[in-house]
Every structure is written in structure tokens, then in C-alpha cells.
Amino acid sequence: MRKKLFAANWKMNLGPKEGVQFCRDFLNLISPDAQREWVIFPPSITLSSIYPILKGSPVKLGGQNCYFEEKGAFTGEISPGMYRECGATYILVGHSERRQIFGESDQICSRKIKLISENGIIPMLCVGETQMERDENQTQDVLKRQLNEGLRFWNPSTPLTIAYEPVWAIGTGKVATPNMAEEAHLEIRKILGQIAGGANRAAEIQILYGGSVKPENSREMMAFPNIDGFLVGGASLVPKTFAQIGQIPL
Ligand code: PEP
């Protein structure tokens, strides 16, 4: 049975001091629950200051991005092994801001996923179509391409999480309808079945929805069988709001 996973993508917000305050407040608002998992993706510079606070709690830590080499002359980059040393157990790959602003391709995503998995960290691959691609009925093709190419070197026996984030819904206040999200998640699970060699393996993989998630719109979505949680941007910056999303009655 898949657990529900609630992930906070802080993007370039909450430095070390604010991150510590957030985590203290957040831990006071949630209770351990066998059916739920939480993960926070802070800016990398915040990781080491919040790790001691989250250690032993139900909240895991993740990196927002990494490089696809272990070490060397790659100024400004951080390797999966370095994230692991700071307590991260997840790393985001292919967030639409990385794809659009920093030109990250499916091929780059695939190299990152390989190294992340080899380091025993769980990659969370973000996929999703732009507004234009949806208008032109290309959503399925985009998902197929991003998953097939992004997971090219992924070993299906290693853990994986997917975040379906339609680009038009990220930070825009426009949220996919629960039916739209469920339809995309079903498609993703079907493609994962082909990649991972069977529906049974695909059924184990958590698929999160992301895009303008708030306490008000998350409840209805949670009732859909293929929506296994949320990747939350803006609404994850306030402990109370993220806690409300992460504690929706199941
Ligand atoms: C995100 O950054 O992954 C995201 C979904 O952002 P927001 O919730 O602000 O739309």
C-alpha cells in the first residue's frame, strides 16, 4: 500500500535561520502517522542547519537539484553524495523551473537520476506539460517522452517518486481539476509499468500532484486513487498551511 507523501519545495526561500524556525514550528503541528510521509526540499545552504532538528522526526530532507558527477571542477554544483552527507534522502530532478530557466534537458535528468540512485537517494522526477502542449493535446506525448528519456538509466529495483506538475499550474494559482490530475497520474502509472517491467512495480511508485496546491483545493484531490500526495511550492512556506495540507483526513 502506497503511503501519502507531502513534499515542500521551498525554492529559493528560507535561509538557515528562517529554516530552523520553520522546522521547529512545523514539528509542533504534525503527529507521526503510519500512513503519511513528509519531506522538505530547502535551499541547499539550509540543509545542514535544519538536519539536527528534523533528525529522528517523521520529516525527511531533500535536495532541490544536484549535479551528475561525483566531484571535480564543477564550480557551484553539489553532488548527490554531498547531499547524502547532509542528511538528504530525496533529490528533486527536472523541476519545471530547472527545465525552463536553466535549460535542463531530459538527458541531463537521466544522468542525475542514475547518480542519485547509485548514492542510495530517492529521485523525485518532475514531469508535466506546458499550457500550449495541453491546448495542442500533447500531454500524453510529453509525459511519455519525459519519463522514457528521464528514466533511461534508472534501475527499476531502486526507489523512485514522480511529481506530476503541469507547468501552467505552478505558481500561477491555476490548479488542475482532480479529474485532470487523476487522468495524468493514471497515464504516468501506465508508462511506468512499461518502463519498470510490469504494473506491479508501477503500483508501488508514489505519484504526487504539484501546482498551486493549497489547503482548500487539496482535500478533494486526495480522494482520487492515483494521487499519492502533493509537491507544494508557495503554500509550503508557512508551517501552518503546509501542516494543514499534510494532515488532510484520508
Ligand atoms: C512547485 O514549485 O513545485 C510548485 C508546485 O509550486 P506552487 O505550489 O507554488 O505552484
PDB file of C-alpha atoms and ligand atoms in Angstrom:
ATOM      1  CA  MET A   1       0.000   0.000   0.000  1.00  0.00           C
ATOM      2  CA  ARG A   2       1.414   3.380  -1.021  1.00  0.00           C
ATOM      3  CA  LYS A   3       1.779   5.917   1.772  1.00  0.00           C
ATOM      4  CA  LYS A   4       0.717   9.508   1.190  1.00  0.00           C
ATOM      5  CA  LEU A   5       3.706  11.796   0.710  1.00  0.00           C
ATOM      6  CA  PHE A   6       3.637  15.555   1.314  1.00  0.00           C
ATOM      7  CA  ALA A   7       6.634  17.441  -0.064  1.00  0.00           C
ATOM      8  CA  ALA A   8       7.608  21.088   0.460  1.00  0.00           C
ATOM      9  CA  ASN A   9       9.622  22.766  -2.289  1.00  0.00           C
ATOM     10  CA  TRP A  10      10.909  25.955  -0.685  1.00  0.00           C
ATOM     11  CA  LYS A  11      12.658  27.018  -3.912  1.00  0.00           C
ATOM     12  CA  MET A  12      14.988  29.993  -3.168  1.00  0.00           C
ATOM     13  CA  ASN A  13      13.251  30.864   0.137  1.00  0.00           C
ATOM     14  CA  LEU A  14      14.038  30.303   3.823  1.00  0.00           C
ATOM     15  CA  GLY A  15      17.741  30.524   4.571  1.00  0.00           C
ATOM     16  CA  PRO A  16      19.368  28.737   7.543  1.00  0.00           C
ATOM     17  CA  LYS A  17      17.808  30.868  10.307  1.00  0.00           C
ATOM     18  CA  GLU A  18      14.279  31.005   8.872  1.00  0.00           C
ATOM     19  CA  GLY A  19      14.501  27.306   8.020  1.00  0.00           C
ATOM     20  CA  VAL A  20      15.246  26.409  11.648  1.00  0.00           C
ATOM     21  CA  GLN A  21      12.262  28.420  12.851  1.00  0.00           C
ATOM     22  CA  PHE A  22      10.006  26.814  10.239  1.00  0.00           C
ATOM     23  CA  CYS A  23      11.025  23.283  11.257  1.00  0.00           C
ATOM     24  CA  ARG A  24      10.529  23.943  14.977  1.00  0.00           C
ATOM     25  CA  ASP A  25       7.056  25.324  14.317  1.00  0.00           C
ATOM     26  CA  PHE A  26       6.140  22.606  11.816  1.00  0.00           C
ATOM     27  CA  LEU A  27       7.128  19.717  14.084  1.00  0.00           C
ATOM     28  CA  ASN A  28       4.804  21.128  16.741  1.00  0.00           C
ATOM     29  CA  LEU A  29       1.921  20.988  14.280  1.00  0.00           C
ATOM     30  CA  ILE A  30       2.134  17.402  12.995  1.00  0.00           C
ATOM     31  CA  SER A  31       1.964  13.979  14.620  1.00  0.00           C
ATOM     32  CA  PRO A  32       3.623  10.797  13.361  1.00  0.00           C
ATOM     33  CA  ASP A  33       1.225   8.797  11.211  1.00  0.00           C
ATOM     34  CA  ALA A  34       1.919   5.370   9.689  1.00  0.00           C
ATOM     35  CA  GLN A  35       0.031   6.308   6.505  1.00  0.00           C
ATOM     36  CA  ARG A  36       1.915   9.541   5.770  1.00  0.00           C
ATOM     37  CA  GLU A  37       5.408  10.776   4.948  1.00  0.00           C
ATOM     38  CA  TRP A  38       6.734  14.324   4.744  1.00  0.00           C
ATOM     39  CA  VAL A  39       9.809  15.710   3.015  1.00  0.00           C
ATOM     40  CA  ILE A  40      11.210  19.231   2.876  1.00  0.00           C
ATOM     41  CA  PHE A  41      13.345  20.441  -0.038  1.00  0.00           C
ATOM     42  CA  PRO A  42      15.123  23.541   1.336  1.00  0.00           C
ATOM     43  CA  PRO A  43      17.801  25.608  -0.430  1.00  0.00           C
ATOM     44  CA  SER A  44      20.972  23.517  -0.156  1.00  0.00           C
ATOM     45  CA  ILE A  45      22.595  26.056   2.177  1.00  0.00           C
ATOM     46  CA  THR A  46      19.782  25.497   4.696  1.00  0.00           C
ATOM     47  CA  LEU A  47      20.141  21.700   4.827  1.00  0.00           C
ATOM     48  CA  SER A  48      22.811  21.398   7.480  1.00  0.00           C
ATOM     49  CA  SER A  49      21.124  23.802   9.879  1.00  0.00           C
ATOM     50  CA  ILE A  50      17.755  22.033   9.807  1.00  0.00           C
ATOM     51  CA  TYR A  51      19.021  18.439   9.724  1.00  0.00           C
ATOM     52  CA  PRO A  52      19.627  18.253  13.508  1.00  0.00           C
ATOM     53  CA  ILE A  53      16.065  19.468  14.123  1.00  0.00           C
ATOM     54  CA  LEU A  54      14.399  17.023  11.732  1.00  0.00           C
ATOM     55  CA  LYS A  55      16.615  14.033  12.575  1.00  0.00           C
ATOM     56  CA  GLY A  56      14.502  11.319  14.195  1.00  0.00           C
ATOM     57  CA  SER A  57      11.265  13.114  13.230  1.00  0.00           C
ATOM     58  CA  PRO A  58       8.802  11.915  10.576  1.00  0.00           C
ATOM     59  CA  VAL A  59      10.034  14.676   8.232  1.00  0.00           C
ATOM     60  CA  LYS A  60      12.728  13.741   5.709  1.00  0.00           C
ATOM     61  CA  LEU A  61      15.107  16.086   3.899  1.00  0.00           C
ATOM     62  CA  GLY A  62      15.752  16.530   0.200  1.00  0.00           C
ATOM     63  CA  GLY A  63      17.898  18.493  -2.246  1.00  0.00           C
ATOM     64  CA  GLN A  64      16.266  20.692  -4.912  1.00  0.00           C
ATOM     65  CA  ASN A  65      18.873  19.905  -7.541  1.00  0.00           C
ATOM     66  CA  CYS A  66      22.234  18.168  -7.952  1.00  0.00           C
ATOM     67  CA  TYR A  67      24.971  17.583 -10.491  1.00  0.00           C
ATOM     68  CA  PHE A  68      25.525  14.330 -12.351  1.00  0.00           C
ATOM     69  CA  GLU A  69      29.191  13.888 -11.443  1.00  0.00           C
ATOM     70  CA  GLU A  70      30.501  12.770  -8.060  1.00  0.00           C
ATOM     71  CA  LYS A  71      33.155  15.510  -7.709  1.00  0.00           C
ATOM     72  CA  GLY A  72      35.555  17.731  -9.624  1.00  0.00           C
ATOM     73  CA  ALA A  73      35.884  21.105 -11.313  1.00  0.00           C
ATOM     74  CA  PHE A  74      32.170  21.995 -11.484  1.00  0.00           C
ATOM     75  CA  THR A  75      32.020  25.365  -9.730  1.00  0.00           C
ATOM     76  CA  GLY A  76      28.783  25.949  -7.857  1.00  0.00           C
ATOM     77  CA  GLU A  77      27.483  22.398  -8.200  1.00  0.00           C
ATOM     78  CA  ILE A  78      26.632  19.849  -5.490  1.00  0.00           C
ATOM     79  CA  SER A  79      26.811  16.056  -5.885  1.00  0.00           C
ATOM     80  CA  PRO A  80      24.303  13.504  -4.571  1.00  0.00           C
ATOM     81  CA  GLY A  81      26.962  12.154  -2.187  1.00  0.00           C
ATOM     82  CA  MET A  82      27.354  15.608  -0.620  1.00  0.00           C
ATOM     83  CA  TYR A  83      23.588  15.835  -0.139  1.00  0.00           C
ATOM     84  CA  ARG A  84      23.607  12.409   1.493  1.00  0.00           C
ATOM     85  CA  GLU A  85      26.291  13.598   3.905  1.00  0.00           C
ATOM     86  CA  CYS A  86      23.980  16.478   4.915  1.00  0.00           C
ATOM     87  CA  GLY A  87      21.086  14.125   5.651  1.00  0.00           C
ATOM     88  CA  ALA A  88      19.132  14.277   2.381  1.00  0.00           C
ATOM     89  CA  THR A  89      17.246  11.139   1.383  1.00  0.00           C
ATOM     90  CA  TYR A  90      15.483  12.627  -1.663  1.00  0.00           C
ATOM     91  CA  ILE A  91      16.583  14.847  -4.569  1.00  0.00           C
ATOM     92  CA  LEU A  92      14.266  16.665  -6.989  1.00  0.00           C
ATOM     93  CA  VAL A  93      15.063  16.221 -10.676  1.00  0.00           C
ATOM     94  CA  GLY A  94      13.725  18.156 -13.640  1.00  0.00           C
ATOM     95  CA  HIS A  95      11.563  20.679 -11.816  1.00  0.00           C
ATOM     96  CA  SER A  96       9.993  22.878 -14.492  1.00  0.00           C
ATOM     97  CA  GLU A  97      11.961  25.889 -13.229  1.00  0.00           C
ATOM     98  CA  ARG A  98      15.170  23.914 -13.766  1.00  0.00           C
ATOM     99  CA  ARG A  99      13.992  22.876 -17.223  1.00  0.00           C
ATOM    100  CA  GLN A 100      12.785  26.335 -18.285  1.00  0.00           C
ATOM    101  CA  ILE A 101      15.210  28.754 -16.584  1.00  0.00           C
ATOM    102  CA  PHE A 102      18.335  26.588 -16.527  1.00  0.00           C
ATOM    103  CA  GLY A 103      17.797  24.601 -19.722  1.00  0.00           C
ATOM    104  CA  GLU A 104      17.794  21.192 -18.083  1.00  0.00           C
ATOM    105  CA  SER A 105      17.042  18.510 -20.675  1.00  0.00           C
ATOM    106  CA  ASP A 106      15.586  15.015 -20.289  1.00  0.00           C
ATOM    107  CA  GLN A 107      19.065  13.697 -20.994  1.00  0.00           C
ATOM    108  CA  ILE A 108      20.556  15.673 -18.102  1.00  0.00           C
ATOM    109  CA  CYS A 109      17.724  14.424 -15.862  1.00  0.00           C
ATOM    110  CA  SER A 110      18.557  10.837 -16.783  1.00  0.00           C
ATOM    111  CA  ARG A 111      22.222  11.253 -15.786  1.00  0.00           C
ATOM    112  CA  LYS A 112      21.231  12.854 -12.493  1.00  0.00           C
ATOM    113  CA  ILE A 113      18.775  10.069 -11.677  1.00  0.00           C
ATOM    114  CA  LYS A 114      21.440   7.440 -12.309  1.00  0.00           C
ATOM    115  CA  LEU A 115      23.893   9.008  -9.867  1.00  0.00           C
ATOM    116  CA  ILE A 116      21.220   9.837  -7.283  1.00  0.00           C
ATOM    117  CA  SER A 117      20.051   6.204  -7.219  1.00  0.00           C
ATOM    118  CA  GLU A 118      23.617   4.920  -7.063  1.00  0.00           C
ATOM    119  CA  ASN A 119      24.048   7.039  -3.942  1.00  0.00           C
ATOM    120  CA  GLY A 120      21.051   5.403  -2.270  1.00  0.00           C
ATOM    121  CA  ILE A 121      18.954   8.585  -2.530  1.00  0.00           C
ATOM    122  CA  ILE A 122      15.386   8.626  -3.883  1.00  0.00           C
ATOM    123  CA  PRO A 123      15.000  10.730  -7.044  1.00  0.00           C
ATOM    124  CA  MET A 124      11.729  12.667  -7.366  1.00  0.00           C
ATOM    125  CA  LEU A 125      11.340  13.240 -11.099  1.00  0.00           C
ATOM    126  CA  CYS A 126       9.084  16.169 -12.041  1.00  0.00           C
ATOM    127  CA  VAL A 127       7.137  15.901 -15.275  1.00  0.00           C
ATOM    128  CA  GLY A 128       4.342  17.921 -16.838  1.00  0.00           C
ATOM    129  CA  GLU A 129       3.136  19.761 -19.893  1.00  0.00           C
ATOM    130  CA  THR A 130       3.008  23.488 -20.680  1.00  0.00           C
ATOM    131  CA  GLN A 131      -0.287  25.254 -21.403  1.00  0.00           C
ATOM    132  CA  MET A 132       0.470  25.198 -25.122  1.00  0.00           C
ATOM    133  CA  GLU A 133       1.200  21.466 -25.072  1.00  0.00           C
ATOM    134  CA  ARG A 134      -2.094  20.808 -23.247  1.00  0.00           C
ATOM    135  CA  ASP A 135      -4.012  23.003 -25.705  1.00  0.00           C
ATOM    136  CA  GLU A 136      -2.486  21.018 -28.564  1.00  0.00           C
ATOM    137  CA  ASN A 137      -3.427  17.677 -26.936  1.00  0.00           C
ATOM    138  CA  GLN A 138       0.222  16.739 -26.433  1.00  0.00           C
ATOM    139  CA  THR A 139       0.066  15.973 -22.712  1.00  0.00           C
ATOM    140  CA  GLN A 140       0.418  12.189 -23.142  1.00  0.00           C
ATOM    141  CA  ASP A 141       3.325  12.546 -25.571  1.00  0.00           C
ATOM    142  CA  VAL A 142       5.139  14.946 -23.250  1.00  0.00           C
ATOM    143  CA  LEU A 143       4.718  12.594 -20.275  1.00  0.00           C
ATOM    144  CA  LYS A 144       5.903   9.635 -22.356  1.00  0.00           C
ATOM    145  CA  ARG A 145       8.992  11.495 -23.522  1.00  0.00           C
ATOM    146  CA  GLN A 146       9.927  12.930 -20.123  1.00  0.00           C
ATOM    147  CA  LEU A 147       9.511   9.562 -18.404  1.00  0.00           C
ATOM    148  CA  ASN A 148      11.122   7.357 -21.040  1.00  0.00           C
ATOM    149  CA  GLU A 149      14.117   9.636 -21.521  1.00  0.00           C
ATOM    150  CA  GLY A 150      14.451  10.778 -17.918  1.00  0.00           C
ATOM    151  CA  LEU A 151      14.359   7.196 -16.637  1.00  0.00           C
ATOM    152  CA  ARG A 152      16.622   5.780 -19.341  1.00  0.00           C
ATOM    153  CA  PHE A 153      19.330   4.725 -16.833  1.00  0.00           C
ATOM    154  CA  TRP A 154      17.031   4.124 -13.868  1.00  0.00           C
ATOM    155  CA  ASN A 155      17.232   0.657 -12.352  1.00  0.00           C
ATOM    156  CA  PRO A 156      13.619  -0.360 -11.588  1.00  0.00           C
ATOM    157  CA  SER A 157      14.701  -2.186  -8.449  1.00  0.00           C
ATOM    158  CA  THR A 158      15.676   1.165  -6.873  1.00  0.00           C
ATOM    159  CA  PRO A 159      13.199   3.615  -5.279  1.00  0.00           C
ATOM    160  CA  LEU A 160      11.614   6.392  -7.332  1.00  0.00           C
ATOM    161  CA  THR A 161       8.973   9.075  -6.837  1.00  0.00           C
ATOM    162  CA  ILE A 162       7.245  11.075  -9.566  1.00  0.00           C
ATOM    163  CA  ALA A 163       5.732  14.549  -9.287  1.00  0.00           C
ATOM    164  CA  TYR A 164       3.181  15.455 -11.960  1.00  0.00           C
ATOM    165  CA  GLU A 165       3.421  19.231 -12.186  1.00  0.00           C
ATOM    166  CA  PRO A 166       1.602  20.803 -15.127  1.00  0.00           C
ATOM    167  CA  VAL A 167       3.750  23.839 -15.898  1.00  0.00           C
ATOM    168  CA  TRP A 168       0.696  26.077 -16.301  1.00  0.00           C
ATOM    169  CA  ALA A 169      -0.333  25.354 -12.711  1.00  0.00           C
ATOM    170  CA  ILE A 170       2.981  26.118 -10.987  1.00  0.00           C
ATOM    171  CA  GLY A 171       2.918  29.358  -9.028  1.00  0.00           C
ATOM    172  CA  THR A 172       0.011  30.648 -11.111  1.00  0.00           C
ATOM    173  CA  GLY A 173      -2.942  29.991  -8.816  1.00  0.00           C
ATOM    174  CA  LYS A 174      -4.455  27.811 -11.598  1.00  0.00           C
ATOM    175  CA  VAL A 175      -4.889  24.300 -10.294  1.00  0.00           C
ATOM    176  CA  ALA A 176      -5.673  21.173 -12.329  1.00  0.00           C
ATOM    177  CA  THR A 177      -9.091  19.695 -11.636  1.00  0.00           C
ATOM    178  CA  PRO A 178      -8.953  16.446  -9.654  1.00  0.00           C
ATOM    179  CA  ASN A 179     -10.111  14.578 -12.772  1.00  0.00           C
ATOM    180  CA  MET A 180      -7.357  16.111 -14.903  1.00  0.00           C
ATOM    181  CA  ALA A 181      -4.745  15.182 -12.314  1.00  0.00           C
ATOM    182  CA  GLU A 182      -6.082  11.636 -11.857  1.00  0.00           C
ATOM    183  CA  GLU A 183      -6.108  11.116 -15.623  1.00  0.00           C
ATOM    184  CA  ALA A 184      -2.480  12.239 -15.926  1.00  0.00           C
ATOM    185  CA  HIS A 185      -1.435  10.107 -12.936  1.00  0.00           C
ATOM    186  CA  LEU A 186      -3.075   7.037 -14.473  1.00  0.00           C
ATOM    187  CA  GLU A 187      -1.209   7.680 -17.713  1.00  0.00           C
ATOM    188  CA  ILE A 188       2.065   8.095 -15.794  1.00  0.00           C
ATOM    189  CA  ARG A 189       1.474   4.817 -13.962  1.00  0.00           C
ATOM    190  CA  LYS A 190       0.810   3.065 -17.260  1.00  0.00           C
ATOM    191  CA  ILE A 191       4.069   4.397 -18.739  1.00  0.00           C
ATOM    192  CA  LEU A 192       5.951   3.462 -15.557  1.00  0.00           C
ATOM    193  CA  GLY A 193       4.607  -0.076 -15.926  1.00  0.00           C
ATOM    194  CA  GLN A 194       6.190  -0.293 -19.378  1.00  0.00           C
ATOM    195  CA  ILE A 195       9.485   1.145 -18.160  1.00  0.00           C
ATOM    196  CA  ALA A 196       9.655  -0.827 -14.921  1.00  0.00           C
ATOM    197  CA  GLY A 197       8.637  -4.123 -16.469  1.00  0.00           C
ATOM    198  CA  GLY A 198       5.154  -4.508 -15.050  1.00  0.00           C
ATOM    199  CA  ALA A 199       2.109  -2.987 -13.426  1.00  0.00           C
ATOM    200  CA  ASN A 200       3.017  -4.411 -10.010  1.00  0.00           C
ATOM    201  CA  ARG A 201       6.209  -2.370  -9.774  1.00  0.00           C
ATOM    202  CA  ALA A 202       4.420   0.717 -11.124  1.00  0.00           C
ATOM    203  CA  ALA A 203       1.746   0.311  -8.454  1.00  0.00           C
ATOM    204  CA  GLU A 204       4.392   0.780  -5.743  1.00  0.00           C
ATOM    205  CA  ILE A 205       5.591   4.174  -7.011  1.00  0.00           C
ATOM    206  CA  GLN A 206       4.188   7.298  -5.382  1.00  0.00           C
ATOM    207  CA  ILE A 207       2.943   9.905  -7.864  1.00  0.00           C
ATOM    208  CA  LEU A 208       2.433  13.368  -6.378  1.00  0.00           C
ATOM    209  CA  TYR A 209       0.498  16.264  -7.851  1.00  0.00           C
ATOM    210  CA  GLY A 210       2.058  19.737  -7.812  1.00  0.00           C
ATOM    211  CA  GLY A 211       0.784  23.116  -8.978  1.00  0.00           C
ATOM    212  CA  SER A 212      -0.830  25.795  -6.787  1.00  0.00           C
ATOM    213  CA  VAL A 213      -1.821  23.269  -4.093  1.00  0.00           C
ATOM    214  CA  LYS A 214      -3.482  24.873  -1.062  1.00  0.00           C
ATOM    215  CA  PRO A 215      -5.427  23.501   1.901  1.00  0.00           C
ATOM    216  CA  GLU A 216      -8.679  24.458   0.121  1.00  0.00           C
ATOM    217  CA  ASN A 217      -8.031  22.529  -3.099  1.00  0.00           C
ATOM    218  CA  SER A 218      -6.016  19.575  -1.826  1.00  0.00           C
ATOM    219  CA  ARG A 219      -8.773  17.739   0.018  1.00  0.00           C
ATOM    220  CA  GLU A 220     -10.867  16.756  -2.970  1.00  0.00           C
ATOM    221  CA  MET A 221      -7.801  15.585  -4.933  1.00  0.00           C
ATOM    222  CA  MET A 222      -6.600  13.384  -2.115  1.00  0.00           C
ATOM    223  CA  ALA A 223      -9.669  11.186  -2.534  1.00  0.00           C
ATOM    224  CA  PHE A 224      -8.523  10.051  -6.008  1.00  0.00           C
ATOM    225  CA  PRO A 225      -6.800   6.643  -6.010  1.00  0.00           C
ATOM    226  CA  ASN A 226      -3.732   7.570  -8.075  1.00  0.00           C
ATOM    227  CA  ILE A 227      -2.953  10.843  -6.299  1.00  0.00           C
ATOM    228  CA  ASP A 228      -0.458   9.838  -3.631  1.00  0.00           C
ATOM    229  CA  GLY A 229       0.286  13.263  -2.172  1.00  0.00           C
ATOM    230  CA  PHE A 230       1.482  16.706  -3.172  1.00  0.00           C
ATOM    231  CA  LEU A 231       4.596  18.664  -4.064  1.00  0.00           C
ATOM    232  CA  VAL A 232       3.850  22.109  -2.668  1.00  0.00           C
ATOM    233  CA  GLY A 233       5.685  25.340  -3.508  1.00  0.00           C
ATOM    234  CA  GLY A 234       4.274  28.661  -2.277  1.00  0.00           C
ATOM    235  CA  ALA A 235       1.905  27.177   0.308  1.00  0.00           C
ATOM    236  CA  SER A 236       4.733  25.190   1.916  1.00  0.00           C
ATOM    237  CA  LEU A 237       6.497  28.317   3.182  1.00  0.00           C
ATOM    238  CA  VAL A 238       4.092  28.752   6.103  1.00  0.00           C
ATOM    239  CA  PRO A 239       4.240  25.919   8.669  1.00  0.00           C
ATOM    240  CA  LYS A 240       0.518  26.049   9.449  1.00  0.00           C
ATOM    241  CA  THR A 241      -0.531  25.913   5.792  1.00  0.00           C
ATOM    242  CA  PHE A 242       1.830  23.053   4.919  1.00  0.00           C
ATOM    243  CA  ALA A 243       0.695  21.191   8.040  1.00  0.00           C
ATOM    244  CA  GLN A 244      -2.948  21.616   7.001  1.00  0.00           C
ATOM    245  CA  ILE A 245      -2.181  20.117   3.583  1.00  0.00           C
ATOM    246  CA  GLY A 246      -0.116  17.333   5.140  1.00  0.00           C
ATOM    247  CA  GLN A 247      -2.833  16.366   7.579  1.00  0.00           C
ATOM    248  CA  ILE A 248      -5.844  16.207   5.290  1.00  0.00           C
ATOM    249  CA  PRO A 249      -8.111  13.456   6.574  1.00  0.00           C
ATOM    250  CA  LEU A 250      -7.540  10.297   4.486  1.00  0.00           C
TER     251      LEU A 250
HETATM  252  C1  PEP B   1       6.490  23.720  -7.166  1.00  0.00           C
HETATM  253  O1  PEP B   1       7.345  24.567  -7.147  1.00  0.00           O
HETATM  254  O2  PEP B   1       6.826  22.547  -7.269  1.00  0.00           O
HETATM  255  C2  PEP B   1       5.092  24.123  -7.062  1.00  0.00           C
HETATM  256  C3  PEP B   1       4.180  23.215  -7.262  1.00  0.00           C
HETATM  257  O3  PEP B   1       4.835  25.439  -6.768  1.00  0.00           O
HETATM  258  P1  PEP B   1       3.423  26.087  -6.344  1.00  0.00           P
HETATM  259  O4  PEP B   1       2.803  25.163  -5.321  1.00  0.00           O
HETATM  260  O5  PEP B   1       3.761  27.414  -5.785  1.00  0.00           O
HETATM  261  O6  PEP B   1       2.588  26.158  -7.575  1.00  0.00           O
END
